[in-house]
C-alpha positions as a printed NumPy array, in Angstrom:
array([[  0.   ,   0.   ,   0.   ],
       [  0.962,   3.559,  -0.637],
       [  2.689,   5.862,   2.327],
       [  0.381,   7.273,   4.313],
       [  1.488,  11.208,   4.398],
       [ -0.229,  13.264,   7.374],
       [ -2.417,  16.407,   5.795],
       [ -1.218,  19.308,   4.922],
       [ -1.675,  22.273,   7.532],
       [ -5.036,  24.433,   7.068],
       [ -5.781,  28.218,   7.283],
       [ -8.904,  28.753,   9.237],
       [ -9.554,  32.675,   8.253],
       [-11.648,  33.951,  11.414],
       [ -8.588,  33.194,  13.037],
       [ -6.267,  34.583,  10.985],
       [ -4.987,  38.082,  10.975],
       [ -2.425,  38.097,   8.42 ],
       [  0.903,  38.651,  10.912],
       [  3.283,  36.448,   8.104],
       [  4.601,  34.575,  11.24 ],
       [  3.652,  31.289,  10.207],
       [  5.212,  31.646,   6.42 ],
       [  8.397,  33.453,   8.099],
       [  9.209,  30.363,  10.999],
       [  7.833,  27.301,   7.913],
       [ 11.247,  25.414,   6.856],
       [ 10.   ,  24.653,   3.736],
       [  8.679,  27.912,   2.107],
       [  5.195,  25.662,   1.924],
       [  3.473,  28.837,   3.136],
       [  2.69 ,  32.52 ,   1.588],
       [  1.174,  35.244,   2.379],
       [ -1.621,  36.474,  -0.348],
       [ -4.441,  38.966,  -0.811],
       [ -7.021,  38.777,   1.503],
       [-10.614,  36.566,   0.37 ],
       [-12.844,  37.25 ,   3.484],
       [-13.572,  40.966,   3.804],
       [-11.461,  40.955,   7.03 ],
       [ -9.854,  44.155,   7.484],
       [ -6.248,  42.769,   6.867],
       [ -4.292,  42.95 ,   3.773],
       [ -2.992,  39.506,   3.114],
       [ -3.845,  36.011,   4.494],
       [ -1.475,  32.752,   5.008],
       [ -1.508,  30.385,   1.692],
       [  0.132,  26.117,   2.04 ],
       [  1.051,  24.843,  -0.327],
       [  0.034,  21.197,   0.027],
       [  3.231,  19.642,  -2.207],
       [  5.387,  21.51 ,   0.077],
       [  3.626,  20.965,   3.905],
       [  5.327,  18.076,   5.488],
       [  2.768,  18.852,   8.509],
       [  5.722,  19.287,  10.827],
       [  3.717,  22.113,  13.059],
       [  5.908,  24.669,  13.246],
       [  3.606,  26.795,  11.882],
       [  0.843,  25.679,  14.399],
       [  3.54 ,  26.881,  17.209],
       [  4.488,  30.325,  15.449],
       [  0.333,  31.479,  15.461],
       [ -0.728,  34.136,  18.219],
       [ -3.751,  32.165,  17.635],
       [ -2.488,  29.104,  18.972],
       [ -2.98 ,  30.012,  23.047],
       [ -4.395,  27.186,  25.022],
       [ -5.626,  30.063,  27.738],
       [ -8.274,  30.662,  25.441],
       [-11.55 ,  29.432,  26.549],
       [-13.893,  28.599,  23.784],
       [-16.308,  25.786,  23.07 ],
       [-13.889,  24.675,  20.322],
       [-10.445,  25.782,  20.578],
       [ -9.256,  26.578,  17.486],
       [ -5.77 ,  28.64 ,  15.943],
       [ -5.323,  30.51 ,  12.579],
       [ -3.39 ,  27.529,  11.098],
       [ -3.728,  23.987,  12.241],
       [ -3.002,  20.331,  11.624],
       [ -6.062,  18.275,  10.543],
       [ -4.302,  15.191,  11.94 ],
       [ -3.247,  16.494,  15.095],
       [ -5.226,  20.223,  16.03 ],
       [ -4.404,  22.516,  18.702],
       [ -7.508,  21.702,  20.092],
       [ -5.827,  17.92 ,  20.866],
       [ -2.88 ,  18.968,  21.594],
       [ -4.254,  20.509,  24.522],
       [ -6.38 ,  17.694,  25.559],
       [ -3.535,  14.963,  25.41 ],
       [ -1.224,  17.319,  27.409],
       [ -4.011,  17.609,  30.302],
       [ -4.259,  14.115,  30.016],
       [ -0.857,  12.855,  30.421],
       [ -0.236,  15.7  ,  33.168],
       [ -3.131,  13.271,  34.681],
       [ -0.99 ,  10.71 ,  34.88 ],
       [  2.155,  12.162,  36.73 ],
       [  2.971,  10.612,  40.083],
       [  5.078,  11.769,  42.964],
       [  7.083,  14.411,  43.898],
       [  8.532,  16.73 ,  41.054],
       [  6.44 ,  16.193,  38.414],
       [  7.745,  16.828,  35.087],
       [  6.075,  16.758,  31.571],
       [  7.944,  16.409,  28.301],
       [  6.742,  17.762,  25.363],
       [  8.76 ,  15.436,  22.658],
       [  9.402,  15.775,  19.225],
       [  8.646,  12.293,  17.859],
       [ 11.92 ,  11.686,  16.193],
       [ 13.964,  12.774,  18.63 ],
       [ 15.697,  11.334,  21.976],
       [ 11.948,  11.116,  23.668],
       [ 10.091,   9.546,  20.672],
       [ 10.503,   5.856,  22.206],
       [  9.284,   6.869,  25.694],
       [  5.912,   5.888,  26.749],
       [  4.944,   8.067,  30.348],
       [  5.154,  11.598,  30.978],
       [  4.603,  12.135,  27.28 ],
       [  3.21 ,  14.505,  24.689],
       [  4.786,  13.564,  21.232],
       [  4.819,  15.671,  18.691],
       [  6.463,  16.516,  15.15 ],
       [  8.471,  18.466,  15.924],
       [  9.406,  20.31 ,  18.953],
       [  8.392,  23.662,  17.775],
       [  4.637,  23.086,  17.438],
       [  3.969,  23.252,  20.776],
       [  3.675,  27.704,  21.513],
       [  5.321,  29.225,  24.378],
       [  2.041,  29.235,  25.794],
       [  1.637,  25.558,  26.421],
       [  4.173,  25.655,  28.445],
       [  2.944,  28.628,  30.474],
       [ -0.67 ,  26.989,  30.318],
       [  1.115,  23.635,  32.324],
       [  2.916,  25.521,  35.032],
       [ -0.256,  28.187,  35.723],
       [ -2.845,  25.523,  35.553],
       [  0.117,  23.212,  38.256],
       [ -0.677,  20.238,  35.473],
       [  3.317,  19.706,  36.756],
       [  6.51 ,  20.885,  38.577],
       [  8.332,  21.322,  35.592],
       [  8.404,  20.561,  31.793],
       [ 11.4  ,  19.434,  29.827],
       [ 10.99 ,  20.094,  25.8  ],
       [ 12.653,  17.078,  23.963],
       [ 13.478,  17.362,  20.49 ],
       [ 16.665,  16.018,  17.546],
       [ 20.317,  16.748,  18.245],
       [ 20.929,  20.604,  17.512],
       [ 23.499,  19.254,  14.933],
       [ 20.616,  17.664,  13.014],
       [ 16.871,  18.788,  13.277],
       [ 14.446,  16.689,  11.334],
       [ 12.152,  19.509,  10.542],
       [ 15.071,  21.625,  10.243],
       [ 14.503,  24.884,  12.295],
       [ 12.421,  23.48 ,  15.182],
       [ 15.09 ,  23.512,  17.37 ],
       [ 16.639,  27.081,  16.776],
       [ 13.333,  28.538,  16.706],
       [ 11.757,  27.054,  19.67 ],
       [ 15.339,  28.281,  21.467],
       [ 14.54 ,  31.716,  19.951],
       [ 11.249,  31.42 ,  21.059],
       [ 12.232,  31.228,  24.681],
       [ 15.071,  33.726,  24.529],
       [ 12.24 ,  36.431,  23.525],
       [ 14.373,  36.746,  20.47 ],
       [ 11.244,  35.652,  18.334],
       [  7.319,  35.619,  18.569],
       [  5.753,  33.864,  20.201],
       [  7.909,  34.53 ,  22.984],
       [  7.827,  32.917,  26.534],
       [  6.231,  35.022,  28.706],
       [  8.857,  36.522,  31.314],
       [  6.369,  35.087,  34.132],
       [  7.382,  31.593,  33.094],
       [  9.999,  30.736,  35.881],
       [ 12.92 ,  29.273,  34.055],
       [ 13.802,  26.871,  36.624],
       [ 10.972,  25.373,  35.588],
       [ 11.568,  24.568,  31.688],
       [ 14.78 ,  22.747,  30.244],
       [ 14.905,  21.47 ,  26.6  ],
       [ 16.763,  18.7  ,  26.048],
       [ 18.289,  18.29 ,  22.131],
       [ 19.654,  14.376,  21.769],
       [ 19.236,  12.187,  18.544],
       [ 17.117,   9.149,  18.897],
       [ 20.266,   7.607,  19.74 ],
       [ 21.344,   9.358,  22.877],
       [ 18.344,   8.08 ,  24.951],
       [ 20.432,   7.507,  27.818],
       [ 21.665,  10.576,  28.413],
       [ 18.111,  12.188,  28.015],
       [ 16.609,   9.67 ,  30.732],
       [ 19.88 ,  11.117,  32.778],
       [ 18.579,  14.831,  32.524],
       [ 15.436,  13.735,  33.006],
       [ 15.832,  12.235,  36.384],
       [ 18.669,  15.447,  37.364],
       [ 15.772,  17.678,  36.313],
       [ 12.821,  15.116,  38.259],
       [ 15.083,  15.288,  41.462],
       [ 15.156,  19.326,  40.638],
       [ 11.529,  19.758,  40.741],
       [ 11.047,  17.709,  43.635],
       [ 13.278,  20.144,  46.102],
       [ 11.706,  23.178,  44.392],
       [  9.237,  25.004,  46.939],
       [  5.638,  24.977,  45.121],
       [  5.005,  27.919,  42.901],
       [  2.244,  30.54 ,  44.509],
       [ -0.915,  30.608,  42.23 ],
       [ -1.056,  32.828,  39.467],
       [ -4.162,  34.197,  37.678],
       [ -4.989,  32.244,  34.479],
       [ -5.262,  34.778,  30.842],
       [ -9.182,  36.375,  30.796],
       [-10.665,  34.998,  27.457],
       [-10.943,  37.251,  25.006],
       [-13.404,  39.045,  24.248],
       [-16.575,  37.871,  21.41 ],
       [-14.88 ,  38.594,  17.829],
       [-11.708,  39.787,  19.124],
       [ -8.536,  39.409,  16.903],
       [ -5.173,  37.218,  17.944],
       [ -2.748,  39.919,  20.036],
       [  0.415,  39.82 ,  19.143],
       [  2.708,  37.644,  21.149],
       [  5.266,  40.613,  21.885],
       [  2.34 ,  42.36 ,  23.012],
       [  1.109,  40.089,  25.487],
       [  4.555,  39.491,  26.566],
       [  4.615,  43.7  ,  27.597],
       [  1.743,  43.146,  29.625],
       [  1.392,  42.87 ,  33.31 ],
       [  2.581,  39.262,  34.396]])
């Protein structure tokens, strides 16, 4: 039988408000940026190109769009992966958080073909590191689904979807939207960037980073993001980073 090849991402227009991150962070120039079709009062809109996509995500974790925070009946982001939404992405991560036992819990969000694509517990796979937005990451720690959360992905000398590893660094570093918010506590997030091959040495920082957490006094509660209001448009990630944490 033929190879089954995941769907291409799709552009889901109400949610899209033109910003040209997605085409900027895509590895594969599989996305443009064209005149607008809807009447929305934005000049251009993002375009895939489905012989391009290899539905890696990256785009999915470059969209202001893509905030977990956000409390709708559907959750949905300006560009998505039909195989593998935002909307699930969410769900699996609360339910693996679920499972975390004991002291210093820590949740991995793993790019599939890297050093954390054989585990089974503790976690989220994904297809590459860089799908999942800063904003995951501050949705785990302010919703205490666990201690800490490690972010797994290919050696830096070899990324399988290319850029997901200097982008999700950038990311982090606030040298690129979406950034991390600066009320993310740092001692709470490592990445980890091993080939397939190097599992040992990730289940090493894993456990240095498990022991970590469980000496760490318990973070004080934070308010959770308001949900914006009916018909609003995405805010910019450097934007929300400016405001109050």
């Amino acid at each position: 039988p033929p190879l089954r090849r995941a769907k291409p991402a799709e552009v889901d227009l109400e949610h899209c408000n033109g910003c040209a991150r997605c085409a900027e962070d895509c590895p594969y120039e599989a996305i443009r940026m064209v005149r607008r079709t809807d009447g929305m009062p934005f000049p251009t809109q993002a375009q895939v190109s489905t012989s391009l996509c290899v539905s890696c995500g990256i785009c999915v974790g470059s969209c202001p769009s893509s905030t977990p925070f956000r409390r709708t009946e559907e959750l949905k982001t300006g560009i998505d992966l039909p195989d593998f939404r935002l909307k699930e992405l969410r769900e699996r991560t609360v339910a693996v958080a679920g499972e975390l036992k004991g002291p210093g819990r820590v949740l991995v969000l793993a790019c599939e073909h890297g050093c954390a694509g054989s585990r089974e517990s503790g976690v989220v796979k994904l297809p590459c590191a860089a799908m999942a937005p800063p904003s995951l990451i501050d949705y785990i720690l302010s919703k205490k689904l666990a201690d800490g959360v490690v972010v797994a992905g290919c050696a830096e000398s070899y990324g399988y979807n290319r850029l997901g590893v200097q982008w999700t660094e950038d990311r982090f570093a606030a040298r690129r939207d979406p950034y991390l918010r600066a009320r993310v506590p740092r001692e709470r997030v490592k990445t980890i960037w091993a080939s397939s091959l190097e599992t040992n040495r990730f289940e090493t920082e894993l456990a240095a980073f498990t022991a970590k957490m469980a000496l760490l006094p318990a973070e004080p509660a934070r308010p959770l993001e308001s949900p914006p209001p009916s018909g609003a448009q995405p805010i910019p990630a450097s934007a929300e980073e400016a405001s109050p944490a």
